[in-house]
JSON list of C-alpha atoms in Angstrom, two decimals:
[
{"chain": "A", "resi": 236, "resn": "UNK", "atom": "CA", "xyz": [74.38, 26.95, -19.77]},
{"chain": "A", "resi": 237, "resn": "UNK", "atom": "CA", "xyz": [72.90, 28.77, -22.70]},
{"chain": "A", "resi": 238, "resn": "UNK", "atom": "CA", "xyz": [70.94, 31.98, -23.17]},
{"chain": "A", "resi": 239, "resn": "UNK", "atom": "CA", "xyz": [70.10, 34.09, -20.16]},
{"chain": "A", "resi": 240, "resn": "UNK", "atom": "CA", "xyz": [69.91, 32.57, -16.69]},
{"chain": "A", "resi": 241, "resn": "UNK", "atom": "CA", "xyz": [68.57, 34.07, -13.48]},
{"chain": "A", "resi": 242, "resn": "UNK", "atom": "CA", "xyz": [68.82, 33.03, -9.85]},
{"chain": "A", "resi": 243, "resn": "UNK", "atom": "CA", "xyz": [66.97, 32.56, -7.67]},
{"chain": "A", "resi": 244, "resn": "UNK", "atom": "CA", "xyz": [63.76, 31.67, -9.49]},
{"chain": "A", "resi": 245, "resn": "UNK", "atom": "CA", "xyz": [61.66, 32.43, -6.43]},
{"chain": "A", "resi": 246, "resn": "UNK", "atom": "CA", "xyz": [62.39, 34.72, -3.48]},
{"chain": "A", "resi": 247, "resn": "UNK", "atom": "CA", "xyz": [60.36, 35.59, -0.41]},
{"chain": "A", "resi": 248, "resn": "UNK", "atom": "CA", "xyz": [61.73, 38.34, 1.77]},
{"chain": "A", "resi": 249, "resn": "UNK", "atom": "CA", "xyz": [60.69, 40.59, 4.60]},
{"chain": "A", "resi": 250, "resn": "UNK", "atom": "CA", "xyz": [60.76, 44.35, 4.31]},
{"chain": "A", "resi": 251, "resn": "UNK", "atom": "CA", "xyz": [63.92, 44.60, 6.39]},
{"chain": "A", "resi": 252, "resn": "UNK", "atom": "CA", "xyz": [65.91, 41.97, 4.49]},
{"chain": "A", "resi": 253, "resn": "UNK", "atom": "CA", "xyz": [68.71, 42.48, 2.01]},
{"chain": "A", "resi": 254, "resn": "UNK", "atom": "CA", "xyz": [68.92, 40.15, -0.96]},
{"chain": "A", "resi": 255, "resn": "UNK", "atom": "CA", "xyz": [70.39, 40.11, -4.45]},
{"chain": "A", "resi": 256, "resn": "UNK", "atom": "CA", "xyz": [69.13, 38.85, -7.80]},
{"chain": "A", "resi": 257, "resn": "UNK", "atom": "CA", "xyz": [71.66, 37.49, -10.25]},
{"chain": "A", "resi": 258, "resn": "UNK", "atom": "CA", "xyz": [71.56, 37.37, -14.03]},
{"chain": "A", "resi": 259, "resn": "UNK", "atom": "CA", "xyz": [74.09, 35.85, -16.41]},
{"chain": "A", "resi": 260, "resn": "UNK", "atom": "CA", "xyz": [74.06, 35.90, -20.20]},
{"chain": "A", "resi": 261, "resn": "UNK", "atom": "CA", "xyz": [75.99, 33.44, -22.34]},
{"chain": "A", "resi": 262, "resn": "UNK", "atom": "CA", "xyz": [75.29, 35.14, -25.68]},
{"chain": "A", "resi": 263, "resn": "UNK", "atom": "CA", "xyz": [78.22, 37.51, -25.95]},
{"chain": "A", "resi": 264, "resn": "UNK", "atom": "CA", "xyz": [75.91, 40.52, -25.85]},
{"chain": "A", "resi": 265, "resn": "UNK", "atom": "CA", "xyz": [76.95, 44.03, -24.90]},
{"chain": "A", "resi": 266, "resn": "UNK", "atom": "CA", "xyz": [73.76, 45.26, -23.24]},
{"chain": "A", "resi": 267, "resn": "UNK", "atom": "CA", "xyz": [71.81, 43.98, -20.25]},
{"chain": "A", "resi": 268, "resn": "UNK", "atom": "CA", "xyz": [68.49, 45.07, -18.78]},
{"chain": "A", "resi": 269, "resn": "UNK", "atom": "CA", "xyz": [66.39, 44.74, -15.65]},
{"chain": "A", "resi": 270, "resn": "UNK", "atom": "CA", "xyz": [62.61, 44.79, -16.02]},
{"chain": "A", "resi": 271, "resn": "UNK", "atom": "CA", "xyz": [59.77, 44.61, -13.52]},
{"chain": "A", "resi": 272, "resn": "UNK", "atom": "CA", "xyz": [56.65, 42.72, -14.61]},
{"chain": "A", "resi": 273, "resn": "UNK", "atom": "CA", "xyz": [53.48, 43.10, -12.55]},
{"chain": "A", "resi": 274, "resn": "UNK", "atom": "CA", "xyz": [50.21, 41.35, -13.33]},
{"chain": "A", "resi": 275, "resn": "UNK", "atom": "CA", "xyz": [48.30, 42.94, -16.20]},
{"chain": "A", "resi": 276, "resn": "UNK", "atom": "CA", "xyz": [50.78, 45.81, -16.49]},
{"chain": "A", "resi": 277, "resn": "UNK", "atom": "CA", "xyz": [53.36, 46.56, -19.18]},
{"chain": "A", "resi": 278, "resn": "UNK", "atom": "CA", "xyz": [56.93, 45.58, -18.64]},
{"chain": "A", "resi": 279, "resn": "UNK", "atom": "CA", "xyz": [58.66, 48.38, -16.76]},
{"chain": "A", "resi": 280, "resn": "UNK", "atom": "CA", "xyz": [62.25, 49.03, -17.75]},
{"chain": "A", "resi": 281, "resn": "UNK", "atom": "CA", "xyz": [64.32, 49.63, -14.63]},
{"chain": "A", "resi": 282, "resn": "UNK", "atom": "CA", "xyz": [67.95, 49.75, -15.72]},
{"chain": "A", "resi": 283, "resn": "UNK", "atom": "CA", "xyz": [70.03, 49.38, -18.87]},
{"chain": "A", "resi": 284, "resn": "UNK", "atom": "CA", "xyz": [73.74, 48.65, -18.99]},
{"chain": "A", "resi": 285, "resn": "UNK", "atom": "CA", "xyz": [75.83, 48.90, -22.12]},
{"chain": "A", "resi": 286, "resn": "UNK", "atom": "CA", "xyz": [79.40, 47.63, -21.91]},
{"chain": "A", "resi": 287, "resn": "UNK", "atom": "CA", "xyz": [79.10, 47.69, -18.13]},
{"chain": "A", "resi": 288, "resn": "UNK", "atom": "CA", "xyz": [78.10, 51.37, -18.07]},
{"chain": "A", "resi": 289, "resn": "UNK", "atom": "CA", "xyz": [74.62, 52.28, -16.84]},
{"chain": "A", "resi": 290, "resn": "UNK", "atom": "CA", "xyz": [72.85, 54.10, -19.67]},
{"chain": "A", "resi": 291, "resn": "UNK", "atom": "CA", "xyz": [69.31, 54.16, -18.36]},
{"chain": "A", "resi": 292, "resn": "UNK", "atom": "CA", "xyz": [67.77, 54.54, -14.93]},
{"chain": "A", "resi": 293, "resn": "UNK", "atom": "CA", "xyz": [64.05, 55.02, -15.14]},
{"chain": "A", "resi": 294, "resn": "UNK", "atom": "CA", "xyz": [63.33, 56.78, -11.86]},
{"chain": "A", "resi": 295, "resn": "UNK", "atom": "CA", "xyz": [63.70, 53.59, -9.89]},
{"chain": "A", "resi": 296, "resn": "UNK", "atom": "CA", "xyz": [63.59, 53.89, -6.08]},
{"chain": "A", "resi": 297, "resn": "UNK", "atom": "CA", "xyz": [66.97, 53.72, -4.39]},
{"chain": "A", "resi": 298, "resn": "UNK", "atom": "CA", "xyz": [65.98, 50.53, -2.58]},
{"chain": "A", "resi": 299, "resn": "UNK", "atom": "CA", "xyz": [66.86, 48.86, -5.90]},
{"chain": "A", "resi": 300, "resn": "UNK", "atom": "CA", "xyz": [70.57, 49.01, -6.68]},
{"chain": "A", "resi": 301, "resn": "UNK", "atom": "CA", "xyz": [72.01, 47.48, -9.85]},
{"chain": "A", "resi": 302, "resn": "UNK", "atom": "CA", "xyz": [75.54, 46.26, -10.39]},
{"chain": "A", "resi": 303, "resn": "UNK", "atom": "CA", "xyz": [77.20, 45.16, -13.61]},
{"chain": "A", "resi": 304, "resn": "UNK", "atom": "CA", "xyz": [80.74, 43.86, -12.91]},
{"chain": "A", "resi": 305, "resn": "UNK", "atom": "CA", "xyz": [81.24, 42.68, -16.51]},
{"chain": "A", "resi": 306, "resn": "UNK", "atom": "CA", "xyz": [79.27, 42.31, -19.72]},
{"chain": "A", "resi": 307, "resn": "UNK", "atom": "CA", "xyz": [78.03, 38.83, -18.80]},
{"chain": "A", "resi": 308, "resn": "UNK", "atom": "CA", "xyz": [76.76, 39.44, -15.27]},
{"chain": "A", "resi": 309, "resn": "UNK", "atom": "CA", "xyz": [74.12, 41.71, -13.82]},
{"chain": "A", "resi": 310, "resn": "UNK", "atom": "CA", "xyz": [72.92, 41.97, -10.24]},
{"chain": "A", "resi": 311, "resn": "UNK", "atom": "CA", "xyz": [69.98, 43.70, -8.61]},
{"chain": "A", "resi": 312, "resn": "UNK", "atom": "CA", "xyz": [70.55, 44.39, -4.94]},
{"chain": "A", "resi": 313, "resn": "UNK", "atom": "CA", "xyz": [67.40, 44.74, -2.86]},
{"chain": "A", "resi": 314, "resn": "UNK", "atom": "CA", "xyz": [66.95, 46.34, 0.55]},
{"chain": "A", "resi": 315, "resn": "UNK", "atom": "CA", "xyz": [64.03, 47.61, 2.64]},
{"chain": "A", "resi": 316, "resn": "UNK", "atom": "CA", "xyz": [61.54, 46.70, -0.06]},
{"chain": "A", "resi": 317, "resn": "UNK", "atom": "CA", "xyz": [57.81, 47.35, 0.12]},
{"chain": "A", "resi": 318, "resn": "UNK", "atom": "CA", "xyz": [54.97, 44.86, -0.51]},
{"chain": "A", "resi": 319, "resn": "UNK", "atom": "CA", "xyz": [54.18, 46.67, -3.79]},
{"chain": "A", "resi": 320, "resn": "UNK", "atom": "CA", "xyz": [57.60, 45.63, -5.04]},
{"chain": "A", "resi": 321, "resn": "UNK", "atom": "CA", "xyz": [56.34, 42.05, -5.28]},
{"chain": "A", "resi": 322, "resn": "UNK", "atom": "CA", "xyz": [56.54, 41.14, -8.96]},
{"chain": "A", "resi": 323, "resn": "UNK", "atom": "CA", "xyz": [58.41, 39.13, -11.55]},
{"chain": "A", "resi": 324, "resn": "UNK", "atom": "CA", "xyz": [61.86, 40.59, -12.20]},
{"chain": "A", "resi": 325, "resn": "UNK", "atom": "CA", "xyz": [63.16, 39.83, -15.65]},
{"chain": "A", "resi": 326, "resn": "UNK", "atom": "CA", "xyz": [66.68, 40.18, -16.94]},
{"chain": "A", "resi": 327, "resn": "UNK", "atom": "CA", "xyz": [67.35, 40.55, -20.65]},
{"chain": "A", "resi": 328, "resn": "UNK", "atom": "CA", "xyz": [70.32, 41.04, -22.94]},
{"chain": "A", "resi": 329, "resn": "UNK", "atom": "CA", "xyz": [70.83, 42.30, -26.48]},
{"chain": "A", "resi": 330, "resn": "UNK", "atom": "CA", "xyz": [73.69, 42.84, -28.85]},
{"chain": "A", "resi": 331, "resn": "UNK", "atom": "CA", "xyz": [73.52, 46.63, -28.49]},
{"chain": "A", "resi": 332, "resn": "UNK", "atom": "CA", "xyz": [70.97, 48.95, -26.86]},
{"chain": "A", "resi": 333, "resn": "UNK", "atom": "CA", "xyz": [71.10, 51.43, -29.68]},
{"chain": "A", "resi": 334, "resn": "UNK", "atom": "CA", "xyz": [70.59, 51.20, -33.39]},
{"chain": "A", "resi": 335, "resn": "UNK", "atom": "CA", "xyz": [68.01, 49.39, -35.40]},
{"chain": "A", "resi": 336, "resn": "UNK", "atom": "CA", "xyz": [66.94, 45.81, -34.96]},
{"chain": "A", "resi": 337, "resn": "UNK", "atom": "CA", "xyz": [67.72, 44.91, -31.40]},
{"chain": "A", "resi": 338, "resn": "UNK", "atom": "CA", "xyz": [66.06, 41.71, -30.25]},
{"chain": "A", "resi": 339, "resn": "UNK", "atom": "CA", "xyz": [66.19, 41.20, -26.53]},
{"chain": "A", "resi": 340, "resn": "UNK", "atom": "CA", "xyz": [66.68, 37.76, -25.01]},
{"chain": "A", "resi": 341, "resn": "UNK", "atom": "CA", "xyz": [65.03, 37.23, -21.65]},
{"chain": "A", "resi": 342, "resn": "UNK", "atom": "CA", "xyz": [65.82, 35.09, -18.66]},
{"chain": "A", "resi": 343, "resn": "UNK", "atom": "CA", "xyz": [63.08, 33.11, -16.88]},
{"chain": "A", "resi": 344, "resn": "UNK", "atom": "CA", "xyz": [62.72, 35.74, -14.17]},
{"chain": "A", "resi": 345, "resn": "UNK", "atom": "CA", "xyz": [62.74, 35.84, -10.39]},
{"chain": "A", "resi": 346, "resn": "UNK", "atom": "CA", "xyz": [59.32, 35.77, -8.73]},
{"chain": "A", "resi": 347, "resn": "UNK", "atom": "CA", "xyz": [59.75, 38.12, -5.75]},
{"chain": "A", "resi": 348, "resn": "UNK", "atom": "CA", "xyz": [57.32, 38.27, -2.84]},
{"chain": "A", "resi": 349, "resn": "UNK", "atom": "CA", "xyz": [57.80, 40.94, -0.17]},
{"chain": "A", "resi": 350, "resn": "UNK", "atom": "CA", "xyz": [55.99, 40.26, 3.08]},
{"chain": "B", "resi": 242, "resn": "UNK", "atom": "CA", "xyz": [53.05, 60.47, -23.28]},
{"chain": "B", "resi": 243, "resn": "UNK", "atom": "CA", "xyz": [53.96, 57.14, -24.79]},
{"chain": "B", "resi": 244, "resn": "UNK", "atom": "CA", "xyz": [51.30, 54.49, -24.97]},
{"chain": "B", "resi": 245, "resn": "UNK", "atom": "CA", "xyz": [50.81, 50.99, -26.32]},
{"chain": "B", "resi": 246, "resn": "UNK", "atom": "CA", "xyz": [47.31, 49.53, -26.42]},
{"chain": "B", "resi": 247, "resn": "UNK", "atom": "CA", "xyz": [46.36, 45.90, -26.96]},
{"chain": "B", "resi": 248, "resn": "UNK", "atom": "CA", "xyz": [43.36, 43.85, -25.82]},
{"chain": "B", "resi": 249, "resn": "UNK", "atom": "CA", "xyz": [43.67, 42.29, -22.39]},
{"chain": "B", "resi": 250, "resn": "UNK", "atom": "CA", "xyz": [42.37, 38.88, -23.31]},
{"chain": "B", "resi": 251, "resn": "UNK", "atom": "CA", "xyz": [41.15, 36.96, -26.36]},
{"chain": "B", "resi": 252, "resn": "UNK", "atom": "CA", "xyz": [39.69, 33.50, -26.83]},
{"chain": "B", "resi": 253, "resn": "UNK", "atom": "CA", "xyz": [39.92, 31.39, -29.96]},
{"chain": "B", "resi": 254, "resn": "UNK", "atom": "CA", "xyz": [39.32, 27.82, -31.06]},
{"chain": "B", "resi": 255, "resn": "UNK", "atom": "CA", "xyz": [41.98, 25.27, -31.92]},
{"chain": "B", "resi": 256, "resn": "UNK", "atom": "CA", "xyz": [42.59, 25.22, -35.68]},
{"chain": "B", "resi": 257, "resn": "UNK", "atom": "CA", "xyz": [41.15, 28.70, -36.21]},
{"chain": "B", "resi": 258, "resn": "UNK", "atom": "CA", "xyz": [42.79, 32.05, -36.97]},
{"chain": "B", "resi": 259, "resn": "UNK", "atom": "CA", "xyz": [43.15, 34.93, -34.52]},
{"chain": "B", "resi": 260, "resn": "UNK", "atom": "CA", "xyz": [44.34, 38.51, -34.98]},
{"chain": "B", "resi": 261, "resn": "UNK", "atom": "CA", "xyz": [45.81, 40.43, -32.04]},
{"chain": "B", "resi": 262, "resn": "UNK", "atom": "CA", "xyz": [45.88, 44.18, -32.55]},
{"chain": "B", "resi": 263, "resn": "UNK", "atom": "CA", "xyz": [48.29, 46.73, -31.17]},
{"chain": "B", "resi": 264, "resn": "UNK", "atom": "CA", "xyz": [48.09, 50.51, -31.47]},
{"chain": "B", "resi": 265, "resn": "UNK", "atom": "CA", "xyz": [50.84, 52.82, -30.37]},
{"chain": "B", "resi": 266, "resn": "UNK", "atom": "CA", "xyz": [51.70, 56.45, -29.73]},
{"chain": "B", "resi": 267, "resn": "UNK", "atom": "CA", "xyz": [55.40, 56.96, -29.14]},
{"chain": "B", "resi": 268, "resn": "UNK", "atom": "CA", "xyz": [58.04, 59.66, -29.43]},
{"chain": "B", "resi": 269, "resn": "UNK", "atom": "CA", "xyz": [59.71, 58.34, -32.54]},
{"chain": "B", "resi": 270, "resn": "UNK", "atom": "CA", "xyz": [59.61, 54.91, -34.06]},
{"chain": "B", "resi": 271, "resn": "UNK", "atom": "CA", "xyz": [62.44, 52.46, -34.63]},
{"chain": "B", "resi": 272, "resn": "UNK", "atom": "CA", "xyz": [60.50, 49.27, -35.08]},
{"chain": "B", "resi": 273, "resn": "UNK", "atom": "CA", "xyz": [57.80, 47.16, -33.49]},
{"chain": "B", "resi": 274, "resn": "UNK", "atom": "CA", "xyz": [58.34, 43.81, -31.80]},
{"chain": "B", "resi": 275, "resn": "UNK", "atom": "CA", "xyz": [56.02, 40.97, -30.88]},
{"chain": "B", "resi": 276, "resn": "UNK", "atom": "CA", "xyz": [56.97, 38.59, -28.10]},
{"chain": "B", "resi": 277, "resn": "UNK", "atom": "CA", "xyz": [55.27, 35.46, -26.81]},
{"chain": "B", "resi": 278, "resn": "UNK", "atom": "CA", "xyz": [55.24, 34.68, -23.09]},
{"chain": "B", "resi": 279, "resn": "UNK", "atom": "CA", "xyz": [53.93, 31.42, -21.68]},
{"chain": "B", "resi": 280, "resn": "UNK", "atom": "CA", "xyz": [52.80, 31.52, -18.06]},
{"chain": "B", "resi": 281, "resn": "UNK", "atom": "CA", "xyz": [55.77, 31.46, -15.72]},
{"chain": "B", "resi": 282, "resn": "UNK", "atom": "CA", "xyz": [58.28, 31.66, -18.54]},
{"chain": "B", "resi": 283, "resn": "UNK", "atom": "CA", "xyz": [60.47, 34.25, -20.24]},
{"chain": "B", "resi": 284, "resn": "UNK", "atom": "CA", "xyz": [59.17, 36.31, -23.17]},
{"chain": "B", "resi": 285, "resn": "UNK", "atom": "CA", "xyz": [60.50, 35.01, -26.47]},
{"chain": "B", "resi": 286, "resn": "UNK", "atom": "CA", "xyz": [60.89, 36.96, -29.70]},
{"chain": "B", "resi": 287, "resn": "UNK", "atom": "CA", "xyz": [58.36, 36.38, -32.47]},
{"chain": "B", "resi": 288, "resn": "UNK", "atom": "CA", "xyz": [58.72, 39.18, -35.00]},
{"chain": "B", "resi": 289, "resn": "UNK", "atom": "CA", "xyz": [60.09, 42.61, -35.84]},
{"chain": "B", "resi": 290, "resn": "UNK", "atom": "CA", "xyz": [58.57, 45.15, -38.26]},
{"chain": "B", "resi": 291, "resn": "UNK", "atom": "CA", "xyz": [60.12, 48.47, -39.17]},
{"chain": "B", "resi": 292, "resn": "UNK", "atom": "CA", "xyz": [58.63, 48.98, -42.65]},
{"chain": "B", "resi": 293, "resn": "UNK", "atom": "CA", "xyz": [54.95, 48.94, -43.57]},
{"chain": "B", "resi": 294, "resn": "UNK", "atom": "CA", "xyz": [53.50, 45.66, -44.67]},
{"chain": "B", "resi": 295, "resn": "UNK", "atom": "CA", "xyz": [53.14, 42.05, -43.75]},
{"chain": "B", "resi": 296, "resn": "UNK", "atom": "CA", "xyz": [55.93, 39.78, -42.54]},
{"chain": "B", "resi": 297, "resn": "UNK", "atom": "CA", "xyz": [55.13, 36.09, -42.63]},
{"chain": "B", "resi": 298, "resn": "UNK", "atom": "CA", "xyz": [56.90, 33.47, -40.59]},
{"chain": "B", "resi": 299, "resn": "UNK", "atom": "CA", "xyz": [55.26, 30.07, -40.68]},
{"chain": "B", "resi": 300, "resn": "UNK", "atom": "CA", "xyz": [51.90, 30.12, -38.90]},
{"chain": "B", "resi": 301, "resn": "UNK", "atom": "CA", "xyz": [52.58, 33.61, -37.54]},
{"chain": "B", "resi": 302, "resn": "UNK", "atom": "CA", "xyz": [52.43, 36.88, -39.49]},
{"chain": "B", "resi": 303, "resn": "UNK", "atom": "CA", "xyz": [52.88, 40.44, -38.33]},
{"chain": "B", "resi": 304, "resn": "UNK", "atom": "CA", "xyz": [51.60, 43.58, -40.04]},
{"chain": "B", "resi": 305, "resn": "UNK", "atom": "CA", "xyz": [52.61, 47.20, -39.59]},
{"chain": "B", "resi": 306, "resn": "UNK", "atom": "CA", "xyz": [51.11, 50.53, -40.64]},
{"chain": "B", "resi": 307, "resn": "UNK", "atom": "CA", "xyz": [53.30, 53.36, -39.41]},
{"chain": "B", "resi": 308, "resn": "UNK", "atom": "CA", "xyz": [50.92, 56.09, -40.60]},
{"chain": "B", "resi": 309, "resn": "UNK", "atom": "CA", "xyz": [48.14, 54.57, -38.48]},
{"chain": "B", "resi": 310, "resn": "UNK", "atom": "CA", "xyz": [50.32, 53.62, -35.52]},
{"chain": "B", "resi": 311, "resn": "UNK", "atom": "CA", "xyz": [48.94, 50.11, -35.84]},
{"chain": "B", "resi": 312, "resn": "UNK", "atom": "CA", "xyz": [50.16, 46.56, -35.94]},
{"chain": "B", "resi": 313, "resn": "UNK", "atom": "CA", "xyz": [48.62, 43.13, -35.69]},
{"chain": "B", "resi": 314, "resn": "UNK", "atom": "CA", "xyz": [49.86, 39.63, -35.07]},
{"chain": "B", "resi": 315, "resn": "UNK", "atom": "CA", "xyz": [48.02, 36.94, -37.02]},
{"chain": "B", "resi": 316, "resn": "UNK", "atom": "CA", "xyz": [48.13, 33.37, -35.79]},
{"chain": "B", "resi": 317, "resn": "UNK", "atom": "CA", "xyz": [46.86, 30.66, -38.14]},
{"chain": "B", "resi": 318, "resn": "UNK", "atom": "CA", "xyz": [46.00, 27.01, -37.53]},
{"chain": "B", "resi": 319, "resn": "UNK", "atom": "CA", "xyz": [45.91, 27.61, -33.81]},
{"chain": "B", "resi": 320, "resn": "UNK", "atom": "CA", "xyz": [47.33, 24.95, -31.53]},
{"chain": "B", "resi": 321, "resn": "UNK", "atom": "CA", "xyz": [46.80, 24.48, -27.81]},
{"chain": "B", "resi": 322, "resn": "UNK", "atom": "CA", "xyz": [50.46, 25.40, -27.25]},
{"chain": "B", "resi": 323, "resn": "UNK", "atom": "CA", "xyz": [49.72, 28.88, -28.63]},
{"chain": "B", "resi": 324, "resn": "UNK", "atom": "CA", "xyz": [47.91, 29.67, -25.38]},
{"chain": "B", "resi": 325, "resn": "UNK", "atom": "CA", "xyz": [50.13, 32.42, -23.99]},
{"chain": "B", "resi": 326, "resn": "UNK", "atom": "CA", "xyz": [50.41, 36.16, -23.57]},
{"chain": "B", "resi": 327, "resn": "UNK", "atom": "CA", "xyz": [51.48, 38.17, -26.61]},
{"chain": "B", "resi": 328, "resn": "UNK", "atom": "CA", "xyz": [53.42, 41.35, -25.93]},
{"chain": "B", "resi": 329, "resn": "UNK", "atom": "CA", "xyz": [53.68, 44.27, -28.34]},
{"chain": "B", "resi": 330, "resn": "UNK", "atom": "CA", "xyz": [56.65, 46.63, -27.93]},
{"chain": "B", "resi": 331, "resn": "UNK", "atom": "CA", "xyz": [57.81, 49.69, -29.86]},
{"chain": "B", "resi": 332, "resn": "UNK", "atom": "CA", "xyz": [61.37, 51.04, -30.01]},
{"chain": "B", "resi": 333, "resn": "UNK", "atom": "CA", "xyz": [61.12, 54.81, -29.59]},
{"chain": "B", "resi": 334, "resn": "UNK", "atom": "CA", "xyz": [63.48, 57.53, -30.81]},
{"chain": "B", "resi": 335, "resn": "UNK", "atom": "CA", "xyz": [66.02, 56.52, -28.15]},
{"chain": "B", "resi": 336, "resn": "UNK", "atom": "CA", "xyz": [65.68, 52.84, -29.11]},
{"chain": "B", "resi": 337, "resn": "UNK", "atom": "CA", "xyz": [64.09, 52.20, -25.74]},
{"chain": "B", "resi": 338, "resn": "UNK", "atom": "CA", "xyz": [61.37, 49.56, -25.87]},
{"chain": "B", "resi": 339, "resn": "UNK", "atom": "CA", "xyz": [57.92, 50.74, -24.79]},
{"chain": "B", "resi": 340, "resn": "UNK", "atom": "CA", "xyz": [55.77, 47.74, -23.89]},
{"chain": "B", "resi": 341, "resn": "UNK", "atom": "CA", "xyz": [52.08, 47.00, -24.00]},
{"chain": "B", "resi": 342, "resn": "UNK", "atom": "CA", "xyz": [50.45, 45.14, -21.12]},
{"chain": "B", "resi": 343, "resn": "UNK", "atom": "CA", "xyz": [50.10, 42.02, -23.23]},
{"chain": "B", "resi": 344, "resn": "UNK", "atom": "CA", "xyz": [47.17, 40.06, -24.64]},
{"chain": "B", "resi": 345, "resn": "UNK", "atom": "CA", "xyz": [46.36, 36.77, -22.96]},
{"chain": "B", "resi": 346, "resn": "UNK", "atom": "CA", "xyz": [45.26, 34.32, -25.64]},
{"chain": "B", "resi": 347, "resn": "UNK", "atom": "CA", "xyz": [43.15, 31.37, -24.55]},
{"chain": "B", "resi": 348, "resn": "UNK", "atom": "CA", "xyz": [42.79, 28.49, -26.99]},
{"chain": "B", "resi": 349, "resn": "UNK", "atom": "CA", "xyz": [39.81, 26.19, -26.58]},
{"chain": "B", "resi": 350, "resn": "UNK", "atom": "CA", "xyz": [39.55, 22.70, -28.09]}
]
């Protein structure tokens, strides 16, 4: 595997379900990100982890819970979601979240539908 | 507040040139990125500008004017595979990326 991978690619869940999204980066980067992408809207940064420490939490509802067990893996745990949470969830990684040129590498995303 | 503006959609003809504009208002500036995103795929990095001027990379060029809060992405010799969304993003004073909503580029034969 190379780059940034995400599983599952598609997920349909009811509002009472609990599910988790998984992201893995094979680039040796120190920072990982979760984004939400809705149609015709800017990417919304949800969480940033640097060296497994959460450094950014952009007022995300508590029904989204991130976990970063090591610098290569990132999870997004989902529970009691709402239909408006349906979107594409993108994971990204970069060498460092701070300081100058900082290209982010994205995974293919998980298309989430909440019924 | 912080804001990135870019056109929602543009149409161009195969073989032609197209310019996608991006204007920004952010708290601080640590560089501007352009990403390309094909439908159903991950965004991929195209360019990074932190100083004023034009950066050329093959058929793609990116321009920045920090005093005007303005950038553009220039695509030459358009190919059908260039049909995609183009995302503009600015790194603010905290190096957090602020994203535009993207410009969907449609290439017609």
